[in-house]
mmCIF file of C-alpha atoms and ligand atoms in Angstrom:
data_model
loop_
_atom_site.group_PDB
_atom_site.id
_atom_site.type_symbol
_atom_site.label_atom_id
_atom_site.label_comp_id
_atom_site.label_asym_id
_atom_site.label_seq_id
_atom_site.Cartn_x
_atom_site.Cartn_y
_atom_site.Cartn_z
ATOM 1 C CA MET Y 1 -38.443 8.496 39.720
ATOM 2 C CA LYS Y 2 -40.380 11.227 38.009
ATOM 3 C CA LYS Y 3 -42.143 9.928 34.889
ATOM 4 C CA LYS Y 4 -43.739 11.627 32.024
ATOM 5 C CA ILE Y 5 -47.319 10.290 31.800
ATOM 6 C CA LEU Y 6 -49.810 10.696 29.135
ATOM 7 C CA VAL Y 7 -53.663 10.464 30.179
ATOM 8 C CA THR Y 8 -56.188 10.616 27.370
ATOM 9 C CA GLY Y 9 -59.645 11.709 28.644
ATOM 10 C CA GLY Y 10 -57.818 13.611 31.308
ATOM 11 C CA ALA Y 11 -60.574 16.116 31.765
ATOM 12 C CA GLY Y 12 -63.148 13.744 32.407
ATOM 13 C CA PHE Y 13 -64.655 12.568 35.589
ATOM 14 C CA VAL Y 14 -62.041 9.669 36.252
ATOM 15 C CA GLY Y 15 -59.467 11.212 34.133
ATOM 16 C CA SER Y 16 -59.278 14.504 36.196
ATOM 17 C CA HIS Y 17 -58.780 12.323 39.631
ATOM 18 C CA LEU Y 18 -55.998 10.429 37.974
ATOM 19 C CA CYS Y 19 -54.142 13.489 36.485
ATOM 20 C CA GLU Y 20 -54.267 15.102 40.061
ATOM 21 C CA ARG Y 21 -53.096 12.029 41.750
ATOM 22 C CA LEU Y 22 -50.090 11.468 39.427
ATOM 23 C CA LEU Y 23 -48.964 15.022 39.792
ATOM 24 C CA ASN Y 24 -49.473 14.472 43.732
ATOM 25 C CA ASP Y 25 -47.061 11.536 43.339
ATOM 26 C CA ASN Y 26 -44.686 14.044 41.818
ATOM 27 C CA HIS Y 27 -44.971 12.967 38.033
ATOM 28 C CA GLU Y 28 -45.209 15.125 34.839
ATOM 29 C CA VAL Y 29 -48.762 14.817 33.317
ATOM 30 C CA ILE Y 30 -49.880 15.621 29.692
ATOM 31 C CA CYS Y 31 -53.577 15.520 29.277
ATOM 32 C CA VAL Y 32 -55.104 14.929 26.001
ATOM 33 C CA ASP Y 33 -58.975 15.662 25.684
ATOM 34 C CA ASN Y 34 -61.386 16.979 23.052
ATOM 35 C CA PHE Y 35 -63.624 18.036 25.872
ATOM 36 C CA PHE Y 36 -66.631 16.062 24.379
ATOM 37 C CA THR Y 37 -67.967 15.129 28.004
ATOM 38 C CA GLY Y 38 -64.823 16.537 29.784
ATOM 39 C CA ASP Y 39 -64.625 19.919 31.309
ATOM 40 C CA LYS Y 40 -61.953 22.532 31.866
ATOM 41 C CA LYS Y 41 -63.402 23.015 35.280
ATOM 42 C CA ASN Y 42 -62.385 19.382 36.345
ATOM 43 C CA ILE Y 43 -58.718 20.284 35.710
ATOM 44 C CA ILE Y 44 -58.613 24.152 36.345
ATOM 45 C CA HIS Y 45 -57.014 23.591 39.663
ATOM 46 C CA LEU Y 46 -54.085 21.997 37.772
ATOM 47 C CA LEU Y 47 -53.458 24.381 35.199
ATOM 48 C CA ASN Y 48 -50.799 26.394 37.149
ATOM 49 C CA ASN Y 49 -48.780 23.387 37.894
ATOM 50 C CA PRO Y 50 -45.641 23.603 35.534
ATOM 51 C CA TYR Y 51 -45.554 19.883 35.275
ATOM 52 C CA PHE Y 52 -49.056 19.851 33.889
ATOM 53 C CA GLU Y 53 -49.922 20.145 30.191
ATOM 54 C CA LEU Y 54 -53.271 20.190 28.338
ATOM 55 C CA ILE Y 55 -53.505 19.363 24.727
ATOM 56 C CA ARG Y 56 -57.146 19.696 23.196
ATOM 57 C CA HIS Y 57 -57.134 16.687 20.546
ATOM 58 C CA ASP Y 58 -59.426 14.090 19.471
ATOM 59 C CA VAL Y 59 -57.903 10.546 19.767
ATOM 60 C CA THR Y 60 -59.409 9.344 16.609
ATOM 61 C CA MET Y 61 -56.747 11.373 14.879
ATOM 62 C CA PRO Y 62 -53.111 10.384 15.118
ATOM 63 C CA TYR Y 63 -50.869 12.284 17.451
ATOM 64 C CA PHE Y 64 -47.243 11.991 18.653
ATOM 65 C CA ILE Y 65 -46.141 12.523 22.149
ATOM 66 C CA GLU Y 66 -43.283 11.198 23.892
ATOM 67 C CA SER Y 67 -43.916 9.463 27.276
ATOM 68 C CA ASP Y 68 -43.244 6.697 29.725
ATOM 69 C CA GLU Y 69 -46.754 5.617 30.411
ATOM 70 C CA ILE Y 70 -50.049 6.068 28.978
ATOM 71 C CA TYR Y 71 -53.412 5.726 30.627
ATOM 72 C CA ASN Y 72 -55.960 5.614 27.761
ATOM 73 C CA LEU Y 73 -59.240 6.953 29.133
ATOM 74 C CA ALA Y 74 -60.705 8.953 26.256
ATOM 75 C CA CYS Y 75 -64.161 7.875 25.720
ATOM 76 C CA PRO Y 76 -67.703 8.851 26.712
ATOM 77 C CA ALA Y 77 -68.978 6.587 29.520
ATOM 78 C CA SER Y 78 -72.486 7.176 30.070
ATOM 79 C CA PRO Y 79 -75.218 5.808 27.973
ATOM 80 C CA ILE Y 80 -76.718 9.132 27.210
ATOM 81 C CA HIS Y 81 -73.360 10.533 26.047
ATOM 82 C CA TYR Y 82 -72.085 7.442 24.246
ATOM 83 C CA GLN Y 83 -75.599 6.887 22.243
ATOM 84 C CA PHE Y 84 -75.326 10.654 21.414
ATOM 85 C CA ASP Y 85 -73.224 9.901 18.441
ATOM 86 C CA ALA Y 86 -72.811 6.179 18.468
ATOM 87 C CA ILE Y 87 -70.359 6.099 15.323
ATOM 88 C CA GLN Y 88 -67.972 8.422 17.089
ATOM 89 C CA THR Y 89 -68.119 6.283 20.107
ATOM 90 C CA VAL Y 90 -67.178 3.311 18.137
ATOM 91 C CA LYS Y 91 -64.351 5.481 16.537
ATOM 92 C CA THR Y 92 -63.128 6.658 19.769
ATOM 93 C CA SER Y 93 -62.740 3.397 21.351
ATOM 94 C CA VAL Y 94 -61.215 1.625 18.189
ATOM 95 C CA MET Y 95 -59.438 4.330 16.282
ATOM 96 C CA GLY Y 96 -58.448 5.538 19.747
ATOM 97 C CA ALA Y 97 -56.986 2.165 20.501
ATOM 98 C CA ILE Y 98 -55.080 1.899 17.225
ATOM 99 C CA ASN Y 99 -53.443 5.320 17.495
ATOM 100 C CA VAL Y 100 -52.436 4.918 21.409
ATOM 101 C CA LEU Y 101 -51.135 1.377 20.502
ATOM 102 C CA GLY Y 102 -49.294 2.868 17.369
ATOM 103 C CA LEU Y 103 -47.816 5.574 19.633
ATOM 104 C CA ALA Y 104 -46.900 3.220 22.329
ATOM 105 C CA LYS Y 105 -45.259 0.928 19.931
ATOM 106 C CA ARG Y 106 -42.951 3.633 18.804
ATOM 107 C CA THR Y 107 -42.251 5.349 21.903
ATOM 108 C CA LYS Y 108 -42.033 2.117 23.934
ATOM 109 C CA ALA Y 109 -44.483 3.492 26.501
ATOM 110 C CA LYS Y 110 -46.401 1.040 28.865
ATOM 111 C CA VAL Y 111 -50.064 1.631 27.878
ATOM 112 C CA LEU Y 112 -53.098 1.029 30.133
ATOM 113 C CA GLN Y 113 -56.635 0.820 28.451
ATOM 114 C CA ALA Y 114 -59.770 1.510 30.563
ATOM 115 C CA SER Y 115 -62.102 -1.200 29.549
ATOM 116 C CA THR Y 116 -65.408 -1.861 31.372
ATOM 117 C CA SER Y 117 -67.766 -4.242 32.921
ATOM 118 C CA GLU Y 118 -69.860 -3.762 30.012
ATOM 119 C CA VAL Y 119 -67.805 -6.187 28.104
ATOM 120 C CA TYR Y 120 -69.817 -8.573 30.089
ATOM 121 C CA GLY Y 121 -72.987 -7.340 28.747
ATOM 122 C CA ASN Y 122 -76.005 -8.886 30.773
ATOM 123 C CA PRO Y 123 -74.127 -11.315 32.490
ATOM 124 C CA ILE Y 124 -75.256 -15.153 32.804
ATOM 125 C CA VAL Y 125 -72.325 -15.924 35.153
ATOM 126 C CA HIS Y 126 -72.539 -14.000 38.396
ATOM 127 C CA PRO Y 127 -70.293 -12.482 40.003
ATOM 128 C CA GLN Y 128 -68.160 -11.778 36.893
ATOM 129 C CA GLN Y 129 -64.575 -13.267 36.619
ATOM 130 C CA GLU Y 130 -62.119 -12.056 34.157
ATOM 131 C CA THR Y 131 -62.356 -15.452 32.405
ATOM 132 C CA TYR Y 132 -66.043 -14.894 31.489
ATOM 133 C CA TRP Y 133 -66.285 -14.009 27.795
ATOM 134 C CA GLY Y 134 -69.848 -12.219 28.303
ATOM 135 C CA ASN Y 135 -73.396 -12.025 26.843
ATOM 136 C CA VAL Y 136 -73.399 -8.700 24.639
ATOM 137 C CA ASN Y 137 -75.860 -7.935 22.064
ATOM 138 C CA PRO Y 138 -73.716 -6.757 18.935
ATOM 139 C CA ILE Y 139 -76.591 -4.597 17.388
ATOM 140 C CA GLY Y 140 -78.409 -2.958 20.146
ATOM 141 C CA ILE Y 141 -78.251 0.659 21.445
ATOM 142 C CA ARG Y 142 -75.416 -0.192 23.780
ATOM 143 C CA SER Y 143 -73.272 -1.899 21.269
ATOM 144 C CA CYS Y 144 -71.416 1.320 20.183
ATOM 145 C CA TYR Y 145 -69.827 1.413 23.653
ATOM 146 C CA ASP Y 146 -69.880 -2.413 24.401
ATOM 147 C CA GLU Y 147 -68.328 -3.574 21.210
ATOM 148 C CA GLY Y 148 -66.163 -0.777 20.827
ATOM 149 C CA LYS Y 149 -64.697 -1.605 24.162
ATOM 150 C CA ARG Y 150 -64.471 -5.147 23.470
ATOM 151 C CA CYS Y 151 -62.599 -4.509 20.068
ATOM 152 C CA ALA Y 152 -60.121 -2.129 21.995
ATOM 153 C CA GLU Y 153 -59.367 -5.026 24.153
ATOM 154 C CA THR Y 154 -58.706 -7.226 21.010
ATOM 155 C CA LEU Y 155 -56.392 -4.613 19.751
ATOM 156 C CA PHE Y 156 -54.638 -4.315 23.125
ATOM 157 C CA MET Y 157 -53.946 -8.089 23.049
ATOM 158 C CA ASP Y 158 -52.899 -8.217 19.409
ATOM 159 C CA TYR Y 159 -50.464 -5.340 19.630
ATOM 160 C CA HIS Y 160 -48.976 -7.167 22.592
ATOM 161 C CA ARG Y 161 -48.734 -10.313 20.816
ATOM 162 C CA MET Y 162 -47.559 -9.330 17.472
ATOM 163 C CA ASN Y 163 -45.477 -6.227 18.473
ATOM 164 C CA GLN Y 164 -44.615 -6.597 22.070
ATOM 165 C CA VAL Y 165 -46.251 -3.464 23.340
ATOM 166 C CA LYS Y 166 -46.372 -3.200 27.183
ATOM 167 C CA THR Y 167 -50.134 -3.261 27.368
ATOM 168 C CA LYS Y 168 -52.544 -3.594 30.426
ATOM 169 C CA ILE Y 169 -56.275 -3.894 30.292
ATOM 170 C CA ILE Y 170 -58.355 -3.117 33.310
ATOM 171 C CA ARG Y 171 -62.148 -3.647 33.401
ATOM 172 C CA ILE Y 172 -63.759 -0.869 35.539
ATOM 173 C CA PHE Y 173 -67.188 -1.545 37.491
ATOM 174 C CA ASN Y 174 -69.520 1.415 38.026
ATOM 175 C CA THR Y 175 -67.609 4.345 39.643
ATOM 176 C CA TYR Y 176 -68.845 7.233 41.423
ATOM 177 C CA GLY Y 177 -67.825 10.562 43.096
ATOM 178 C CA PRO Y 178 -67.148 14.037 42.844
ATOM 179 C CA ARG Y 179 -66.778 15.656 39.401
ATOM 180 C CA MET Y 180 -69.120 13.235 37.665
ATOM 181 C CA HIS Y 181 -71.065 15.075 35.022
ATOM 182 C CA PRO Y 182 -74.351 16.362 36.413
ATOM 183 C CA ASN Y 183 -76.363 15.692 33.199
ATOM 184 C CA ASP Y 184 -75.027 12.259 31.880
ATOM 185 C CA GLY Y 185 -77.809 10.349 33.418
ATOM 186 C CA ARG Y 186 -75.890 8.023 35.602
ATOM 187 C CA VAL Y 187 -77.643 6.624 38.305
ATOM 188 C CA VAL Y 188 -75.824 7.970 41.269
ATOM 189 C CA SER Y 189 -75.648 11.621 39.954
ATOM 190 C CA ASN Y 190 -79.059 11.508 38.806
ATOM 191 C CA PHE Y 191 -80.485 10.350 42.208
ATOM 192 C CA ILE Y 192 -78.204 12.749 44.331
ATOM 193 C CA ILE Y 193 -79.446 15.728 42.436
ATOM 194 C CA GLN Y 194 -83.048 14.495 42.248
ATOM 195 C CA ALA Y 195 -83.000 14.069 45.991
ATOM 196 C CA LEU Y 196 -81.282 17.432 46.733
ATOM 197 C CA ARG Y 197 -84.030 19.122 44.638
ATOM 198 C CA ASN Y 198 -86.627 17.057 46.234
ATOM 199 C CA HIS Y 199 -87.879 15.985 42.724
ATOM 200 C CA GLU Y 200 -89.118 12.453 42.023
ATOM 201 C CA ILE Y 201 -86.382 9.562 41.807
ATOM 202 C CA THR Y 202 -86.571 7.874 38.664
ATOM 203 C CA VAL Y 203 -86.047 4.266 38.957
ATOM 204 C CA TYR Y 204 -85.968 2.521 35.719
ATOM 205 C CA GLY Y 205 -87.654 -0.961 35.625
ATOM 206 C CA ASP Y 206 -88.824 -2.229 39.011
ATOM 207 C CA GLY Y 207 -85.297 -1.259 40.519
ATOM 208 C CA SER Y 208 -84.400 -5.056 41.121
ATOM 209 C CA GLN Y 209 -81.484 -4.824 38.625
ATOM 210 C CA THR Y 210 -78.084 -4.698 40.701
ATOM 211 C CA ARG Y 211 -74.974 -2.643 40.214
ATOM 212 C CA SER Y 212 -71.692 -2.695 42.541
ATOM 213 C CA PHE Y 213 -70.582 0.918 43.221
ATOM 214 C CA GLN Y 214 -67.091 1.864 43.417
ATOM 215 C CA TYR Y 215 -65.754 5.218 44.720
ATOM 216 C CA VAL Y 216 -63.387 6.928 42.397
ATOM 217 C CA ASP Y 217 -60.195 7.134 44.909
ATOM 218 C CA ASP Y 218 -60.400 3.317 44.985
ATOM 219 C CA LEU Y 219 -60.196 3.030 41.303
ATOM 220 C CA ILE Y 220 -57.374 5.427 40.944
ATOM 221 C CA GLU Y 221 -55.447 3.573 43.476
ATOM 222 C CA GLY Y 222 -56.398 0.209 41.511
ATOM 223 C CA MET Y 223 -55.165 1.707 38.226
ATOM 224 C CA ILE Y 224 -51.792 3.124 39.681
ATOM 225 C CA CYS Y 225 -51.137 -0.360 41.343
ATOM 226 C CA PHE Y 226 -51.904 -2.161 38.156
ATOM 227 C CA MET Y 227 -49.756 -0.006 35.977
ATOM 228 C CA ASN Y 228 -46.941 -0.362 38.469
ATOM 229 C CA THR Y 229 -46.931 -4.484 38.267
ATOM 230 C CA ASP Y 230 -44.499 -6.345 36.274
ATOM 231 C CA ASP Y 231 -44.987 -6.072 32.392
ATOM 232 C CA SER Y 232 -45.814 -9.587 32.409
ATOM 233 C CA PHE Y 233 -49.070 -8.876 33.993
ATOM 234 C CA ILE Y 234 -51.195 -7.675 31.428
ATOM 235 C CA GLY Y 235 -54.708 -8.563 32.705
ATOM 236 C CA PRO Y 236 -57.471 -7.971 31.984
ATOM 237 C CA VAL Y 237 -58.225 -7.472 35.694
ATOM 238 C CA ASN Y 238 -61.594 -6.333 37.276
ATOM 239 C CA ILE Y 239 -61.375 -3.319 39.510
ATOM 240 C CA GLY Y 240 -64.621 -2.493 41.277
ATOM 241 C CA ASN Y 241 -66.387 -2.829 44.775
ATOM 242 C CA PRO Y 242 -68.038 -6.238 45.119
ATOM 243 C CA GLY Y 243 -70.701 -4.635 47.499
ATOM 244 C CA GLU Y 244 -73.896 -5.194 45.357
ATOM 245 C CA PHE Y 245 -76.967 -3.248 45.612
ATOM 246 C CA THR Y 246 -80.392 -3.044 43.666
ATOM 247 C CA ILE Y 247 -81.060 0.182 42.084
ATOM 248 C CA LEU Y 248 -84.251 0.633 44.381
ATOM 249 C CA GLU Y 249 -81.903 0.062 47.581
ATOM 250 C CA LEU Y 250 -79.686 2.704 46.049
ATOM 251 C CA ALA Y 251 -82.548 5.105 45.657
ATOM 252 C CA GLU Y 252 -83.591 4.513 49.154
ATOM 253 C CA LYS Y 253 -80.321 5.175 50.670
ATOM 254 C CA ILE Y 254 -79.604 8.306 48.829
ATOM 255 C CA ILE Y 255 -83.108 9.471 50.037
ATOM 256 C CA GLN Y 256 -82.103 8.723 53.640
ATOM 257 C CA LEU Y 257 -78.577 10.230 53.383
ATOM 258 C CA THR Y 258 -79.845 13.354 51.977
ATOM 259 C CA GLY Y 259 -82.949 13.733 54.182
ATOM 260 C CA SER Y 260 -85.005 14.366 51.110
ATOM 261 C CA SER Y 261 -88.710 14.358 50.865
ATOM 262 C CA SER Y 262 -88.609 12.784 47.301
ATOM 263 C CA ARG Y 263 -90.718 10.024 46.065
ATOM 264 C CA ILE Y 264 -89.642 7.219 44.096
ATOM 265 C CA VAL Y 265 -91.337 6.843 40.582
ATOM 266 C CA PHE Y 266 -90.777 3.894 38.068
ATOM 267 C CA ASN Y 267 -90.087 4.549 34.563
ATOM 268 C CA PRO Y 268 -89.560 1.849 31.589
ATOM 269 C CA LEU Y 269 -86.158 -0.204 31.867
ATOM 270 C CA PRO Y 270 -83.928 1.023 28.994
ATOM 271 C CA GLN Y 271 -83.116 -1.772 25.954
ATOM 272 C CA ASP Y 272 -80.298 -4.391 26.949
ATOM 273 C CA ASP Y 273 -79.883 -2.622 30.466
ATOM 274 C CA PRO Y 274 -77.897 -5.368 32.264
ATOM 275 C CA LEU Y 275 -80.002 -7.216 35.083
ATOM 276 C CA GLN Y 276 -77.142 -7.772 37.459
ATOM 277 C CA ARG Y 277 -73.669 -6.833 37.923
ATOM 278 C CA LYS Y 278 -70.798 -7.630 40.643
ATOM 279 C CA PRO Y 279 -67.108 -8.054 40.092
ATOM 280 C CA ASP Y 280 -65.193 -10.959 41.261
ATOM 281 C CA ILE Y 281 -62.029 -9.153 42.295
ATOM 282 C CA THR Y 282 -60.012 -12.209 43.580
ATOM 283 C CA LEU Y 283 -57.568 -11.572 40.616
ATOM 284 C CA ALA Y 284 -56.899 -7.811 41.760
ATOM 285 C CA LYS Y 285 -56.470 -8.744 45.536
ATOM 286 C CA THR Y 286 -53.800 -11.429 44.536
ATOM 287 C CA LYS Y 287 -51.862 -9.610 41.797
ATOM 288 C CA LEU Y 288 -52.167 -6.005 42.895
ATOM 289 C CA SER Y 289 -52.813 -6.417 46.881
ATOM 290 C CA TRP Y 290 -55.607 -4.208 46.148
ATOM 291 C CA THR Y 291 -59.082 -4.026 47.664
ATOM 292 C CA PRO Y 292 -61.547 -1.112 47.741
ATOM 293 C CA GLN Y 293 -61.372 0.939 51.008
ATOM 294 C CA VAL Y 294 -64.476 3.070 50.796
ATOM 295 C CA GLN Y 295 -67.739 1.550 51.430
ATOM 296 C CA LEU Y 296 -70.958 2.725 49.795
ATOM 297 C CA GLU Y 297 -72.389 5.046 52.368
ATOM 298 C CA GLU Y 298 -69.235 6.918 53.084
ATOM 299 C CA GLY Y 299 -68.703 7.477 49.276
ATOM 300 C CA LEU Y 300 -72.296 8.695 48.955
ATOM 301 C CA LEU Y 301 -71.905 11.139 51.726
ATOM 302 C CA LYS Y 302 -68.780 12.523 49.837
ATOM 303 C CA THR Y 303 -70.547 12.750 46.566
ATOM 304 C CA ILE Y 304 -73.619 14.418 48.070
ATOM 305 C CA ALA Y 305 -71.427 16.979 49.763
ATOM 306 C CA TYR Y 306 -69.823 17.719 46.448
ATOM 307 C CA PHE Y 307 -73.022 18.179 44.524
ATOM 308 C CA LYS Y 308 -74.360 20.521 47.169
ATOM 309 C CA SER Y 309 -71.333 22.720 47.254
ATOM 310 C CA ILE Y 310 -71.451 23.139 43.349
ATOM 311 C CA TYR Y 311 -75.143 23.229 42.661
ATOM 312 C CA PHE Y 312 -76.956 24.123 45.823
HETATM 313 P P1 NAD L 1 -66.097 10.777 30.992
HETATM 314 O O1 NAD L 1 -67.150 11.021 30.228
HETATM 315 O O2 NAD L 1 -66.463 11.884 32.155
HETATM 316 O O3 NAD L 1 -64.602 11.063 30.529
HETATM 317 C C1 NAD L 1 -64.116 10.644 29.405
HETATM 318 C C2 NAD L 1 -63.418 11.842 28.582
HETATM 319 O O4 NAD L 1 -62.972 11.443 27.622
HETATM 320 C C3 NAD L 1 -63.872 13.040 28.699
HETATM 321 O O5 NAD L 1 -63.151 14.056 29.186
HETATM 322 C C4 NAD L 1 -64.019 13.285 27.206
HETATM 323 O O6 NAD L 1 -64.194 14.734 26.755
HETATM 324 C C5 NAD L 1 -62.956 12.579 26.745
HETATM 325 N N1 NAD L 1 -63.074 12.112 25.132
HETATM 326 C C6 NAD L 1 -64.253 11.455 24.631
HETATM 327 N N2 NAD L 1 -63.993 11.129 23.348
HETATM 328 C C7 NAD L 1 -62.810 11.730 23.023
HETATM 329 C C8 NAD L 1 -61.996 11.814 21.919
HETATM 330 N N3 NAD L 1 -62.538 11.230 20.706
HETATM 331 N N4 NAD L 1 -60.753 12.280 21.912
HETATM 332 C C9 NAD L 1 -60.229 12.914 23.018
HETATM 333 N N5 NAD L 1 -60.935 12.727 24.198
HETATM 334 C C10 NAD L 1 -62.175 12.176 24.219
HETATM 335 O O7 NAD L 1 -66.146 9.302 31.823
HETATM 336 P P2 NAD L 1 -65.415 8.656 32.968
HETATM 337 O O8 NAD L 1 -66.401 8.016 33.687
HETATM 338 O O9 NAD L 1 -64.289 9.454 33.375
HETATM 339 O O10 NAD L 1 -64.786 7.375 32.088
HETATM 340 C C11 NAD L 1 -63.307 7.305 31.692
HETATM 341 C C12 NAD L 1 -62.845 6.025 31.137
HETATM 342 O O11 NAD L 1 -63.297 5.087 32.040
HETATM 343 C C13 NAD L 1 -63.602 5.914 29.896
HETATM 344 O O12 NAD L 1 -62.957 5.145 28.886
HETATM 345 C C14 NAD L 1 -64.894 4.864 30.394
HETATM 346 O O13 NAD L 1 -65.280 3.957 29.387
HETATM 347 C C15 NAD L 1 -64.087 4.200 31.339
HETATM 348 N N6 NAD L 1 -64.976 3.386 32.378
HETATM 349 C C16 NAD L 1 -65.574 4.287 33.174
HETATM 350 C C17 NAD L 1 -66.623 3.846 34.097
HETATM 351 C C18 NAD L 1 -67.417 4.593 35.172
HETATM 352 O O14 NAD L 1 -68.146 4.191 35.979
HETATM 353 N N7 NAD L 1 -66.976 5.894 35.286
HETATM 354 C C19 NAD L 1 -66.866 2.604 34.193
HETATM 355 C C20 NAD L 1 -66.277 1.613 33.111
HETATM 356 C C21 NAD L 1 -65.273 2.239 32.278
HETATM 357 N N1 UDP L 2 -80.845 4.180 36.150
HETATM 358 C C1 UDP L 2 -82.105 4.195 37.033
HETATM 359 N N2 UDP L 2 -82.699 5.520 37.072
HETATM 360 C C2 UDP L 2 -81.739 6.528 36.582
HETATM 361 C C3 UDP L 2 -80.545 6.282 35.739
HETATM 362 C C4 UDP L 2 -80.216 5.016 35.747
HETATM 363 O O1 UDP L 2 -82.939 3.431 37.503
HETATM 364 O O2 UDP L 2 -82.208 7.694 36.597
HETATM 365 C C5 UDP L 2 -80.483 2.646 36.149
HETATM 366 C C6 UDP L 2 -80.189 2.095 34.758
HETATM 367 O O3 UDP L 2 -81.214 1.604 34.129
HETATM 368 C C7 UDP L 2 -79.189 1.007 35.356
HETATM 369 C C8 UDP L 2 -78.636 1.327 36.581
HETATM 370 O O4 UDP L 2 -79.455 2.428 36.986
HETATM 371 O O5 UDP L 2 -79.992 -0.124 35.524
HETATM 372 C C9 UDP L 2 -77.354 1.774 36.257
HETATM 373 O O6 UDP L 2 -77.297 2.917 35.182
HETATM 374 P P1 UDP L 2 -76.002 3.690 34.861
HETATM 375 O O7 UDP L 2 -76.377 4.551 33.625
HETATM 376 O O8 UDP L 2 -75.365 4.625 36.112
HETATM 377 O O9 UDP L 2 -74.704 2.638 34.502
HETATM 378 P P2 UDP L 2 -74.739 1.495 33.533
HETATM 379 O O10 UDP L 2 -76.191 1.038 33.203
HETATM 380 O O11 UDP L 2 -73.841 1.751 32.426
HETATM 381 O O12 UDP L 2 -74.284 0.437 34.572
#
């Protein structure tokens, strides 16, 4: 059945892949974005599709759009961008959630919140299960993002409990792939661009901190599987690739895959940078029959090919 689907933040990295996939699945897509970190280039190939609509709008302001389903992705995701205007980041998460939930309440749309592994903060429990409440600094430089996303989760649960809004919360772990913003400072894009230029690879700290990297296609599949589950399954559910790597291992792998002559340098570790992160995906496997398909090397090769084709 053709559905009308609203994607906030649809011109961003993840959002553009989601819009593309939903159109390919024969749905009608409305993309709302204020282009803070998104780019028209990410969706330019969709603009001629009569079932695609683009609306420039800031989600902190109310809006009214009829739809069957909403994916709420609007929010800068990289530390450089979400710290650029921390107050706007909080507003985007919190007022953005209130506006989208009010809309879902009125239109009876099902709404999925793109939450994050950052709600676990610097986790003491490893790997992270959805039942873990996290270890988050409420007053640090990452708090605008972490606490904004935590408050959004609270709002999603309360609108569900009080107003029977059909909500779903997904906790996304580090995702990479084509259309990542080249200047947003995230580790995969930074390292690939540095390696392709044969520049120094900037590892923060001693590089022993870990992350689990998920290729964007796996995330999109997980999001859609989750949206299509029964309304009674509201999550939160982790979506990520449990393969865990140190940042130093990632740097070495990218140097090897690009054939770069870059050398690794060590810079200070930013404040509150989580030391370890790895999703427990038992819930996603059980409830969504979903597992990630793309392993790190394969995903990195596709991402390297993208950056090469765009910038080199
Ligand atoms: P992104 O920055 O590429 O995309 C975010 C999009 O939201 C951009 O197009 C931006 O212009 C738009 N936006 C920001 N503020 C807005 C506002 N006030 N009104 C309207 N649009 C606004 O980031 P992404 O990596 O594509 O992330 C998408 C979502 O997934 C975010 O909510 C992010 O928190 C979540 N997430 C991403 C990751 C990841 O690794 N990429 C991990 C965890 C969670
Ligand atoms: N990082 C790094 N060099 C960089 C960019 C990031 O060593 O040029 C580290 C960063 O300190 C963190 C990890 O890589 O430990 C992942 O950073 P990213 O900003 O991609 O994601 P997040 O910290 O939000 O998981």
